[in-house]
Amino acid sequence: MGVCRIIPLGGLGEVGKNMTVYEAEGAIVIVDAGLAFPRDEHLGVDLVLPDFSYLVERESMIRGVLLTHGHEDHVGSLPYLMREVRIPVVVATRLTLGLVKSKLDEHGLMREADLREVAPGDEPFDLGPFRIEFVRMAHSIPDAAAIVLETPGGRVVHTGDYKLDHTPVDGQRTDVGKLAEIGNRGVDLLLGDSTNAERPGVTQSERVVGEAFRQIFPTRTGRILVASFASNVHRMQQAADVGLECGRKVAFVGRSMRKNSNIARNLGYMNVPEDAILRPHELAELPRDEQLILCTGSQGEPMSAMTRIAYNDHPAVHVDPGDTVIISAKPIPGNELRVHDAINRLAKSGAEVLHEDNAPVHVSGHGRAEELRTILGLLRPRAVMPVHGEFRMLAAHAQLAREGGIPEEGIVLAENGAVVELSEHGVRIVDHVEAGMTFVDGLGVGDVHDVALRDRRRLAEDGVLIVVATLASQNGSGGLTAPPELIARGFGDGAEPLLDELREEARRVLVELLDDDVTEIKLLQEHLHDALGGVVYDRTRRRPMILPVLVEV
């Protein structure tokens, strides 16, 4: 019996950018390659990726990437990873691969990609020293799977995201029989989804949302808009089914909604007749009570369809009194304010807004405490490592494991970068590697440093002050040729007296320094910066970004 090292590079102590490295006998397989969305303090950042440096240094060891399902927080960073290192093979289920192909295509990486499709229940296969098997799990996207890895250090079950939905829309339940059978073989370590570990009871079935749509749609006389994650194929299918029964036509609005619905329909995961689908600009020809709009933007993302509709900025869709907007998703932590702003705007337009707090229009894709207990009971692992969640969620999952009889030494509460060693002697944290985050800013990856974020924060909060002064060249008189000019942004109205004082202060500082024969541009800039910064702080208690510009003529 050997050793397997398990290194989470993302997804622990946070919701998002899930990525776990399994390493044994000089080989690595990677489970998931996700991204996270920026928090408020990440000003101007578009996406947050795991730090790939551990993998870049060990590129020759990589045997492949295994994907549990097609959500962005599990597959979104794959194109960026494939730019950094060569990935011999990407293994995933059919819909997951369909979504990934479209991503790789956008990044121009399809030629380099060897994509292998598996179905849950297929025969196990080998990647290096790892024997791998996929097991069907129910989640809020079809084709989700848990991954069983037979490693030199023992058998590991990596659940991915799951719930125990006994009445899923597509009939594809979590395969509890298979999980029980794997439990009978013996599981050395379980890496389990912890998202809803703090919440008691059981997550409701996806069908509950379909029933809510059946209650809501027939009584509405205006447009109906449903905002959900574009990946929630079953949610879209249920809304479309009820809409068609009520005599409505369907429009998919938002780039990812259109793209994902096309992929899902082409692969047979979604069935909406072609003649029932309208393009957004064709909606104007239909009476309002015959329109059903499925759109992106359930998280209040600034450029998404729902946000643009809420702010009356969408070219094809707008909201009038009597319309109904259903926000069929829960805000990801950090997005609550944006979602509330959108809801307020929609309500102001006269629409009725239904969301999780006032109607049963959303259920989670993650199992609650009772379902986590069931999985622990089926698999009976010797050790448990909670993953996928903020630290409080991981701690709640650890407590469930304790209550389920897992001994204290078999519970691993790790964080990103922990090196967890699994062997016949059990499981323990033996080391720690660098596992930070990488920012994507526009087209650049990893080029937004703390300094840039700090500057953006200061610009946002305190504004900017530019001082332009023209100096005579040093071989002449070496003095000021004109009073300094000031350009200020973010100071608000009534700042003129302060700017006059700053102009005078800049002139005084420069004259004094030049009289003392201080002519080095860098020194003049430093003195100007400090003197003006002091005046602004004394008068306003603010610290704007001050940029002195000195021109020699």
C-alpha angles and dihedrals in degrees: 000000000000138000133273121197117209117197121182109207093181144358100062119107088008142058107245145029093066113190130150128184121210112196129184138145093001094308133107133201119185122213111208129342107216138167135214131218118245122265122230092267091057093082113194094001115132103192139003119220132185117262105263097191093107089057095041089058090050101038094135090058096057114110099174152307123264118201122204097196143336104267118126093241087061105034106018098097096047095099090050091048091050090054090055102042138016111256111201095201141357114210122195145131123278103268092039089055091046090057092043093050090056090051095048090047091056089051093047092242103118094103092058095046124099102193119189121193120214131177123216107261094032118134114281116262135200130245108179108307092342124097109204135199131176121218123195116250129180115237139146091282125051122251097033115158143185115227123224113201121193100203132178086253097051143288116312128190115203105191101195111200115327150154130191097244107175093188106038118175093245095039091242102133127187103277098242091166091059092045090052090050091051088048089055090052088055128257118221097187136012121201101195136187108253102182097117098023091120093055116086124223129019132315111246122248121267087241089072088072091050089053090050090052088051090055096044107039103058094054096052121097101183132058117306118216121188118192117194141139108294089229094059094097095168092053090052091046093052092048091048092048093052092042092053091048088055092051097256129138120226128234122186108212125188128048099259092043091055093044096047094044089052092049092046092048093047091051093046098249093116132038120200117147113246093233091057093059122089131188112241094251091054091062092084090070093057127079111253093246090061096055128098114176120194109194146167124244104083087139096052091247108182099240098032124119096250094050092048090048091049091053092044090245101120117110096216109022132054136163126239134183109285095034121122123222119193117195100201100186140065118247112255109238107279095028098078096100094051091049091049090050090053092047091051091050092049092048089050089056088059098256124137107237119206119190141155093287097055105027137025092253099128138044126182124252091218127084121244128227096286091053092048087052090051092053090048088051094049096046099034091199122197090222137018130207111186112217138171105051150068115288094263089056092049089050091051090051090050089053091052088052091051091050088049091060101261107148118242093249088056094060115089117193100186135168133214110297096024113138107220116193120207119193140137087283091064131252132313143155107254106168146354130235132194108277110161128140134273121216124219110207113180104309097337121094120208095357098113107091131183088265092058092048091048090051092048091050091051092048090050095048107031109018131225134282121197119193117197119191129172118214128194111242115270097249089060124054091306095219140121112289094197139000113282117266123224129210113189130183127182096021096112128215121322094038095117096097089051092049091050089053091048092050090053091046092051090050092048094049094048095046092049093049095045090048087054088052094249102149104150104122094217092054092047090051092050093051092046091049094050096043095049092042089055093051094047092048093048092051102036109013087233131122108210122184105266118204115186113199116192119188123193117210 
